[in-house]
PDB file of C-alpha atoms in Angstrom:
ATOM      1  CA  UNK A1044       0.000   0.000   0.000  1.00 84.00           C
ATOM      2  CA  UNK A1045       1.040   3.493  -0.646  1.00 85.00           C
ATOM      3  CA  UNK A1046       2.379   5.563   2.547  1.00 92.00           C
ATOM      4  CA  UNK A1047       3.582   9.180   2.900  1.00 96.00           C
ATOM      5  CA  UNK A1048       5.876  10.360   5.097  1.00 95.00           C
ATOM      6  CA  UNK A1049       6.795  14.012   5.824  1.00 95.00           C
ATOM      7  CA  UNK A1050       8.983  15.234   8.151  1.00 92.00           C
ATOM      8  CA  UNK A1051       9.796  17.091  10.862  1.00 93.00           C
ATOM      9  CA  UNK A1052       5.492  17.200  12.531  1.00 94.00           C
ATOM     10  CA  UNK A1053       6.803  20.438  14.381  1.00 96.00           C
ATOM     11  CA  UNK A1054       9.632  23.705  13.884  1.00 97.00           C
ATOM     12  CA  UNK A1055      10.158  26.235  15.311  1.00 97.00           C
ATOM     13  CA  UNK A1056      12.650  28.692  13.417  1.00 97.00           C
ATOM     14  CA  UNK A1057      13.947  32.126  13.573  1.00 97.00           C
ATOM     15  CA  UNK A1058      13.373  34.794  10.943  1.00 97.00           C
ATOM     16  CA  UNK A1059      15.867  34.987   8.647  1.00 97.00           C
ATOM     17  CA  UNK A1060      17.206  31.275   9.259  1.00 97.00           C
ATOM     18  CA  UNK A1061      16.903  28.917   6.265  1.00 97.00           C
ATOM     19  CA  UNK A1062      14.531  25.463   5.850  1.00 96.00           C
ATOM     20  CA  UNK A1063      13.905  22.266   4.598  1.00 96.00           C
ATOM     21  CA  UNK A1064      10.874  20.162   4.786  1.00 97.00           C
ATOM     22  CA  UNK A1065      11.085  17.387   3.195  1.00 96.00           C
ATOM     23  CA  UNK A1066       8.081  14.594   1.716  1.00 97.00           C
ATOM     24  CA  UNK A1067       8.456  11.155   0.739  1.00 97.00           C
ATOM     25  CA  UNK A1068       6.089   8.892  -1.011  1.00 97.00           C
ATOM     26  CA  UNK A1069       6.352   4.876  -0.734  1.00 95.00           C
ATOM     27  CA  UNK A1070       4.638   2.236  -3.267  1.00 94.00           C
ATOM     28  CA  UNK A1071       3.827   4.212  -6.009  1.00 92.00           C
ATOM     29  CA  UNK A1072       5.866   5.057  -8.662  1.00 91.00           C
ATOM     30  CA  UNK A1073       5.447   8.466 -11.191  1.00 92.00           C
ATOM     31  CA  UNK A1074       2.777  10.874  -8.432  1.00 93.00           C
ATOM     32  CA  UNK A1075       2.208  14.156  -8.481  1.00 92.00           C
ATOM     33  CA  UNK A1076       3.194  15.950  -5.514  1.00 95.00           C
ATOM     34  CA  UNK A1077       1.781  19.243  -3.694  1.00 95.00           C
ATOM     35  CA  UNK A1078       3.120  21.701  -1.152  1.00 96.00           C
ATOM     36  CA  UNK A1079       0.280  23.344   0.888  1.00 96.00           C
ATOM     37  CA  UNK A1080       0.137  25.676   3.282  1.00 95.00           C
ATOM     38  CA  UNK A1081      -2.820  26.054   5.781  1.00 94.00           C
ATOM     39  CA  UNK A1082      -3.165  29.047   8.207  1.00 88.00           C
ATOM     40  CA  UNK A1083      -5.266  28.144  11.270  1.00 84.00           C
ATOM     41  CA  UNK A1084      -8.742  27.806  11.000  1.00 80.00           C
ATOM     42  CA  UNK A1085      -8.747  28.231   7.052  1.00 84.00           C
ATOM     43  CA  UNK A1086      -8.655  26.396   3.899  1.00 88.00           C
ATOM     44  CA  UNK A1087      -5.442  25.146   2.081  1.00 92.00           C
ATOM     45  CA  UNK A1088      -3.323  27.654  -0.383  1.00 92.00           C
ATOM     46  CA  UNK A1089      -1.510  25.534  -2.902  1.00 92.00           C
ATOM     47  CA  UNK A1090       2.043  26.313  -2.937  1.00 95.00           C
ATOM     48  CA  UNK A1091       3.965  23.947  -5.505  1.00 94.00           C
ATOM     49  CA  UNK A1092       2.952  21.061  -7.866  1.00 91.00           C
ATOM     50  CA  UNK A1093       5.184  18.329  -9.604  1.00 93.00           C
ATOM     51  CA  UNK A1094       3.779  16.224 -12.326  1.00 90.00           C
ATOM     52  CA  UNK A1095       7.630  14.551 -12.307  1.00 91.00           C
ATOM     53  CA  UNK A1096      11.285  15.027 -11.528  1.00 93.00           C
ATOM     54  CA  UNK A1097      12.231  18.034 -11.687  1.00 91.00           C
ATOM     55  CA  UNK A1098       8.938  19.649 -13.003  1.00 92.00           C
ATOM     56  CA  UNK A1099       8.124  22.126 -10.626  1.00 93.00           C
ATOM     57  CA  UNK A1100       5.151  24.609 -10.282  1.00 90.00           C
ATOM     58  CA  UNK A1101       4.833  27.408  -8.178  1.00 89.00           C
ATOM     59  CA  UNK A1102       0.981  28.956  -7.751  1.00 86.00           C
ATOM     60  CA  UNK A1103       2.348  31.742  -5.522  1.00 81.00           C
ATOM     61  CA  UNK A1104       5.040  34.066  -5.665  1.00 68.00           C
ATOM     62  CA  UNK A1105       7.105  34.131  -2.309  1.00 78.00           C
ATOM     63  CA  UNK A1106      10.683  33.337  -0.751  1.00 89.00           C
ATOM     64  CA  UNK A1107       9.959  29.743  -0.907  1.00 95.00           C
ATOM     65  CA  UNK A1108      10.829  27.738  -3.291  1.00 96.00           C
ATOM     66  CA  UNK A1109      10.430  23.337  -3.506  1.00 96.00           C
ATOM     67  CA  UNK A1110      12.486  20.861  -5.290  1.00 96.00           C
ATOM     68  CA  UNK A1111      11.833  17.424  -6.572  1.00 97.00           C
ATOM     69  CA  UNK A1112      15.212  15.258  -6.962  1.00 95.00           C
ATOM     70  CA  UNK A1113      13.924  11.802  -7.068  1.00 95.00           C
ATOM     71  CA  UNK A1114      10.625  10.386  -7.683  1.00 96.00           C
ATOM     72  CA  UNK A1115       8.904   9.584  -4.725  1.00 96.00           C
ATOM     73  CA  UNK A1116      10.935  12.976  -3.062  1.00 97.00           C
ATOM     74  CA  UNK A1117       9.614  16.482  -2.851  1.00 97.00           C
ATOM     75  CA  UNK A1118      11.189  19.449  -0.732  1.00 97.00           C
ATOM     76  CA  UNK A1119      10.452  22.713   0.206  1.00 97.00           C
ATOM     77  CA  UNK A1120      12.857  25.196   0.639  1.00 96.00           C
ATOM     78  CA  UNK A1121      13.542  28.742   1.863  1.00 96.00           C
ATOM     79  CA  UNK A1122      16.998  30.319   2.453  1.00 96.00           C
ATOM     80  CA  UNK A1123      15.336  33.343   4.855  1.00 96.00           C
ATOM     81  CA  UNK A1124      12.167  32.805   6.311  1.00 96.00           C
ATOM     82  CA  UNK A1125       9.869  35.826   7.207  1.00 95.00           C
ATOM     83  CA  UNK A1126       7.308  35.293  10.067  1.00 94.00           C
ATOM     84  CA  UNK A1127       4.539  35.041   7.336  1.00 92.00           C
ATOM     85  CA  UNK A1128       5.855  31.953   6.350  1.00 94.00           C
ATOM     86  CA  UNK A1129       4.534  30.434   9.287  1.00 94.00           C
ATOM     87  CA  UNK A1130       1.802  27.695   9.254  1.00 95.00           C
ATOM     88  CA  UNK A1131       0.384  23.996   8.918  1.00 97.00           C
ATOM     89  CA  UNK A1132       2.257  22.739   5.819  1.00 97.00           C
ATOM     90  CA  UNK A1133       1.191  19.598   4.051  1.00 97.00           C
ATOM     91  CA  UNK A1134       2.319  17.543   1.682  1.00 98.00           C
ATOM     92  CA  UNK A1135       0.389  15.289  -0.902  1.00 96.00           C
ATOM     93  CA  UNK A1136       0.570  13.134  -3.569  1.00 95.00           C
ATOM     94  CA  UNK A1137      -2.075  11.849  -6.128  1.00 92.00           C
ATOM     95  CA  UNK A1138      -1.634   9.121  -8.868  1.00 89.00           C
ATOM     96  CA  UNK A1139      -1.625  10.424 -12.625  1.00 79.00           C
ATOM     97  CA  UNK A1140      -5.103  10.405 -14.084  1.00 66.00           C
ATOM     98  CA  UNK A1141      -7.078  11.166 -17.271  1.00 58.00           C
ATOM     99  CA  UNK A1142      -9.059  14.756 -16.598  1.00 55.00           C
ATOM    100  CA  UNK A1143      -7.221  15.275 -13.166  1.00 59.00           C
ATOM    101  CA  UNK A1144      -9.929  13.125 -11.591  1.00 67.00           C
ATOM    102  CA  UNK A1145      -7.682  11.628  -9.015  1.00 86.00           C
ATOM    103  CA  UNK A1146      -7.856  12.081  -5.073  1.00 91.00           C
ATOM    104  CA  UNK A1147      -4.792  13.566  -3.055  1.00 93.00           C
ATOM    105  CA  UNK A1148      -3.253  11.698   0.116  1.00 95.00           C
ATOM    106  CA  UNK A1149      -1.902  13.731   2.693  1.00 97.00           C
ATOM    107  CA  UNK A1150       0.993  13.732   5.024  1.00 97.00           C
ATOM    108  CA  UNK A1151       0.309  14.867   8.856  1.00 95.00           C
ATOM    109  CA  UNK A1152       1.652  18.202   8.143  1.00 96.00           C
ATOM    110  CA  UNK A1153       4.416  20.228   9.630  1.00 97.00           C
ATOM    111  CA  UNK A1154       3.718  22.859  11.969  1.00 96.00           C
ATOM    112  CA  UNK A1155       6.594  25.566  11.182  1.00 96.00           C
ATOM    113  CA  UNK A1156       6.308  28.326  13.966  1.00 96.00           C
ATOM    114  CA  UNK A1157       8.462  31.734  13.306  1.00 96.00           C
ATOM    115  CA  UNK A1158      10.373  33.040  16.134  1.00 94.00           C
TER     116      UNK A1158
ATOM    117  CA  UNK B1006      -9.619  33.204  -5.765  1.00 44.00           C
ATOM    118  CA  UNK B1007     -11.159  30.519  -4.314  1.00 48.00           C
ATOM    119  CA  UNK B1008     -12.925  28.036  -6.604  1.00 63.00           C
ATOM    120  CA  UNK B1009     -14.703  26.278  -3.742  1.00 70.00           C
ATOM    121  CA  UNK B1010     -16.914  28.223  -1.029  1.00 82.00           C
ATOM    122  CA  UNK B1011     -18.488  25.836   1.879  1.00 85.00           C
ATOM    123  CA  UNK B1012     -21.499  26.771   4.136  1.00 86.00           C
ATOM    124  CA  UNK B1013     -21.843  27.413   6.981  1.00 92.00           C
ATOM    125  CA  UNK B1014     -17.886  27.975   8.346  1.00 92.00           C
ATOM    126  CA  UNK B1015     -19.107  26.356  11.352  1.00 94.00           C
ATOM    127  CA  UNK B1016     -22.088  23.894  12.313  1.00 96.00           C
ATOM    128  CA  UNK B1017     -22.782  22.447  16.143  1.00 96.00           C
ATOM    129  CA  UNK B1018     -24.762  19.249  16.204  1.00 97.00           C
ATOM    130  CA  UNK B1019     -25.928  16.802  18.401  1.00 97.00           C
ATOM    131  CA  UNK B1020     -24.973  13.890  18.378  1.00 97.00           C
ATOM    132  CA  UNK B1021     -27.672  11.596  15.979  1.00 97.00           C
ATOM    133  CA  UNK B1022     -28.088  14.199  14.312  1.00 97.00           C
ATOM    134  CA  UNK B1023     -27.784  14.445  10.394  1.00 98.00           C
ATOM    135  CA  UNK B1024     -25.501  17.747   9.436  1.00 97.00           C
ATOM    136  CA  UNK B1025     -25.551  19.056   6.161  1.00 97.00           C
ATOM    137  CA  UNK B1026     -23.040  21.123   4.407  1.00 97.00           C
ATOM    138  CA  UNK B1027     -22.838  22.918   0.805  1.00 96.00           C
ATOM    139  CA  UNK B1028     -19.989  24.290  -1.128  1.00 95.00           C
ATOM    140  CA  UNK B1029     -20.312  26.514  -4.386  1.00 95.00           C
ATOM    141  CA  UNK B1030     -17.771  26.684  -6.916  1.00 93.00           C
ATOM    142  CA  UNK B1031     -17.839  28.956 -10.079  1.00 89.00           C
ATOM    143  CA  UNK B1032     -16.104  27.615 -13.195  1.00 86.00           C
ATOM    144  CA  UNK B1033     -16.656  24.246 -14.888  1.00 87.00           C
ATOM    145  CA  UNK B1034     -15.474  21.169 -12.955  1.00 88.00           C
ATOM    146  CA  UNK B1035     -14.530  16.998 -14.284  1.00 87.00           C
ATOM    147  CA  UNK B1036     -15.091  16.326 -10.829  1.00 90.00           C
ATOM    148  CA  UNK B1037     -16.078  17.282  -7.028  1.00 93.00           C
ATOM    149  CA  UNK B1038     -14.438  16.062  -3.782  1.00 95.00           C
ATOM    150  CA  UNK B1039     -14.875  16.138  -0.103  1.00 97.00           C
ATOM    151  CA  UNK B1040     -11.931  16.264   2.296  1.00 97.00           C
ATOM    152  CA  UNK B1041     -11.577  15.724   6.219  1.00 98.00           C
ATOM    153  CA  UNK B1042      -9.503  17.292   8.406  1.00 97.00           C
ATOM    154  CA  UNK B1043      -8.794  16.469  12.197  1.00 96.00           C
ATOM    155  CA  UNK B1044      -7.598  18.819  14.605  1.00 93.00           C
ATOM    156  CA  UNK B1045      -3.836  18.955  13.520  1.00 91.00           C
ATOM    157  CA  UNK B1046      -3.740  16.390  10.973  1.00 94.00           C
ATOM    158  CA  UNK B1047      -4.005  15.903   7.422  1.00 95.00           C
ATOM    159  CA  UNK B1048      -6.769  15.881   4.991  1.00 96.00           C
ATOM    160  CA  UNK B1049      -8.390  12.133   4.227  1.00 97.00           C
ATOM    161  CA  UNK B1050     -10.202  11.782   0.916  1.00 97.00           C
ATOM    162  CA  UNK B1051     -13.695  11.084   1.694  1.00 97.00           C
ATOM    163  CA  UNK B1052     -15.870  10.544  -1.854  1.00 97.00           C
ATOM    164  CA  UNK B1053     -15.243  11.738  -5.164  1.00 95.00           C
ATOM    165  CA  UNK B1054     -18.236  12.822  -7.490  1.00 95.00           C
ATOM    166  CA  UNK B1055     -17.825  13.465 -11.020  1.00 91.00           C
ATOM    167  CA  UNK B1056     -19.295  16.345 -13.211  1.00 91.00           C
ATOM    168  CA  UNK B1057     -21.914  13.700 -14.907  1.00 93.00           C
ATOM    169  CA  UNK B1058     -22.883  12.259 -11.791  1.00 96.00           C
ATOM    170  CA  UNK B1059     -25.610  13.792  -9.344  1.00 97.00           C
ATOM    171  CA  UNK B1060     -25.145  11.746  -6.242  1.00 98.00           C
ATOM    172  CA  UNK B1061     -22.978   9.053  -4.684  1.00 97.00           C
ATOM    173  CA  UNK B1062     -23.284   7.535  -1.349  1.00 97.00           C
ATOM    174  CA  UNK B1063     -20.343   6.064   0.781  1.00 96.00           C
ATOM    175  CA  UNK B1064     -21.534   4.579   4.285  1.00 97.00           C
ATOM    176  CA  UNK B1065     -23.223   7.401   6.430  1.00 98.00           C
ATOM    177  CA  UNK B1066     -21.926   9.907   3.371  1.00 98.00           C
ATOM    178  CA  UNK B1067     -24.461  11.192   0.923  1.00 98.00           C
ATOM    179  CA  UNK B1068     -22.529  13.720  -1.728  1.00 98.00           C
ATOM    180  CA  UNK B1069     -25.181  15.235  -4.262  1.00 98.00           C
ATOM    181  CA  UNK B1070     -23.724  17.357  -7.409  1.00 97.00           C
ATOM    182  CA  UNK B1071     -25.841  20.508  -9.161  1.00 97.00           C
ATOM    183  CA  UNK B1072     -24.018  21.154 -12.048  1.00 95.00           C
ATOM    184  CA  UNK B1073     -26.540  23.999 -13.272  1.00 95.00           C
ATOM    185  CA  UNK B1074     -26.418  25.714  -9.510  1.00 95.00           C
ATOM    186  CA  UNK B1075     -22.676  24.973  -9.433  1.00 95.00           C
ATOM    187  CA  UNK B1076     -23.063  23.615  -6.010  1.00 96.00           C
ATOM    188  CA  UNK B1077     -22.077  20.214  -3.927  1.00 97.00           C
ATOM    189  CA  UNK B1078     -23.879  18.961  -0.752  1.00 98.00           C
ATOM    190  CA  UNK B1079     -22.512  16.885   1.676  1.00 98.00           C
ATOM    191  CA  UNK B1080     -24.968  14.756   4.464  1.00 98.00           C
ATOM    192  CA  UNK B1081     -23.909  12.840   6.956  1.00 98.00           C
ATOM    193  CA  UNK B1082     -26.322  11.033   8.746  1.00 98.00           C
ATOM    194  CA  UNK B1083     -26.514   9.618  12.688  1.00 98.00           C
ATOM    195  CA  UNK B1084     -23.640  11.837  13.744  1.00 97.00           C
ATOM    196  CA  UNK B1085     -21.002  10.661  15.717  1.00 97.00           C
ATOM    197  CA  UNK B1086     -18.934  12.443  18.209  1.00 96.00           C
ATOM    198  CA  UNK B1087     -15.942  11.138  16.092  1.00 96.00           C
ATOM    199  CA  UNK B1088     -17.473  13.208  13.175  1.00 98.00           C
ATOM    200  CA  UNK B1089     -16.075  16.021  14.822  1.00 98.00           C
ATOM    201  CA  UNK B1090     -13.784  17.603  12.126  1.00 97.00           C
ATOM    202  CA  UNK B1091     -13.397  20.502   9.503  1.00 97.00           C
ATOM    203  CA  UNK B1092     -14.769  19.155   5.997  1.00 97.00           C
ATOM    204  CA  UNK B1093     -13.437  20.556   2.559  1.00 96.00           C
ATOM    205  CA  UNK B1094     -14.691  20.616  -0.885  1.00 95.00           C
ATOM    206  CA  UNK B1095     -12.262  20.941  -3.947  1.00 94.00           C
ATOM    207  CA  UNK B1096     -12.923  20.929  -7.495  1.00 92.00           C
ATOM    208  CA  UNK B1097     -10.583  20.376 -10.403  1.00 84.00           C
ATOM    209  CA  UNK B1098      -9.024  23.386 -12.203  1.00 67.00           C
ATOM    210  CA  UNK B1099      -9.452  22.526 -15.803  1.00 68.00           C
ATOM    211  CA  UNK B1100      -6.543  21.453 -17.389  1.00 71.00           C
ATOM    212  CA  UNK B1101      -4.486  21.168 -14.645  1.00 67.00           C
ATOM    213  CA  UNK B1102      -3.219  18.246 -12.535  1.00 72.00           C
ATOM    214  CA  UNK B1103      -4.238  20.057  -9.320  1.00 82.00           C
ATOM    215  CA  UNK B1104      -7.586  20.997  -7.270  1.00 88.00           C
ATOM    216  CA  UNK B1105      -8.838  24.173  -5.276  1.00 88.00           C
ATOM    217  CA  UNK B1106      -9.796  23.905  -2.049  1.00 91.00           C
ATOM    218  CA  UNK B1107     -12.811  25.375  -0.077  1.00 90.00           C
ATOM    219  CA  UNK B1108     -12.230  27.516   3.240  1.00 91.00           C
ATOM    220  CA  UNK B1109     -14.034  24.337   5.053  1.00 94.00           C
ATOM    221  CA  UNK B1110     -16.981  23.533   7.314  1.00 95.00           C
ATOM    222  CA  UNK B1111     -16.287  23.197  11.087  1.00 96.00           C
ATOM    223  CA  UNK B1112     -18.292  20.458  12.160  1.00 97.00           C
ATOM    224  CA  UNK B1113     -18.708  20.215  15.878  1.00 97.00           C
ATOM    225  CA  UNK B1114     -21.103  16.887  17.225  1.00 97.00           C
ATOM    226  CA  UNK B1115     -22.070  17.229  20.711  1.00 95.00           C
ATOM    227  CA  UNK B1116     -22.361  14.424  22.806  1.00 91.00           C
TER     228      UNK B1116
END
């Protein structure tokens, strides 16, 4: 069965310090993968999509950025984080289908708290 | 902007109960889903409806589909206490391998 895994669950950072979340996906080959973020009590903003390695697209212009080296592997990056960057971020991955009609499987989220 | 809206942001139940929410969406959609969230966790995939289909059930989960109003409803009947969660709709964006998420439904079932 296909698992995700996403890692750390909780941060705490200082502004202006860099970070790297990082999402794996086991037993399934070829997903797409999505970077969310969630502020409390509200919906999700998509942040990055990756139809494959090293396809990456960003819905929203910011100081993060995400990277997809392998596979099954999706990161998101920022090299100075701003207190606005902080938040409930979740990872996802859905299988390839015809007319996008597939569901997304989520990770348990990081909670990245700026400092 | 937001391509799915739910109603009400918040509903408070008890417990038996049926609860009813709706979401609206404004452009064309393939398809129609309904997310659950737990305090602090993920979303889990509850039912998918497609654009040609105008209801689906899944256990205690009744999804209908107006594709003239542009609207979704999702029932769940004989509320549990473990319903107790935020539900999300998100459509498709055309064309895209991606979906749009609502601002959710806070369901709250009193004991």
């Amino acid at each position: 069965s296909q698992t995700i895994h996403q890692w750390p669950a909780t941060l705490v950072q200082p502004v202006g310090s860099p970070l790297s979340l990082e999402c794996t996906v086991e037993g399934t080959s070829n997903p797409n993968l999505y970077w969310y973020r969630q502020a409390a009590g509200r919906g999700l903003q998509l942040l990055f999509y990756s139809v494959g390695i090293g396809q990456i697209s960003s819905e929203v212009p910011q100081n993060l950025s995400a990277s997809r080296p392998q596979d099954r592997q999706f990161i998101l990056s920022s090299k100075k984080l701003l207190l606005s960057d902080s938040g409930f971020y979740l990872c996802a991955w859905s299988s390839v289908g015809l007319r996008n009609n597939q569901p997304q499987h989520f990770g348990d989220g990081t909670r990245l708290s700026i400092l | 902007s937001q391509q799915g809206e739910e109603d009400p942001q918040a509903l408070s139940i008890q417990e038996g109960e049926n609860a009813t929410m709706n979401c609206s969406y404004k452009t064309s959609i393939n398809n129609l889903q309904w997310y659950r969230q737990n305090s602090g966790r993920g979303l889990v995939h509850l039912i998918l409806i497609r654009s040609n289909e105008r209801e689906k059930h899944s256990g205690r989960l009744r999804v209908t589909l107006d594709t003239s109003k542009k609207s979704s409803s999702l029932l769940i009947t004989a509320s549990r206490a473990a319903d107790t969660a935020s539900y999300f709709c998100a459509t498709d964006a055309p064309g895209a391998q991606k979906l749009v998420f609502g601002q959710g439904t806070r369901l709250t079932i009193n004991p």
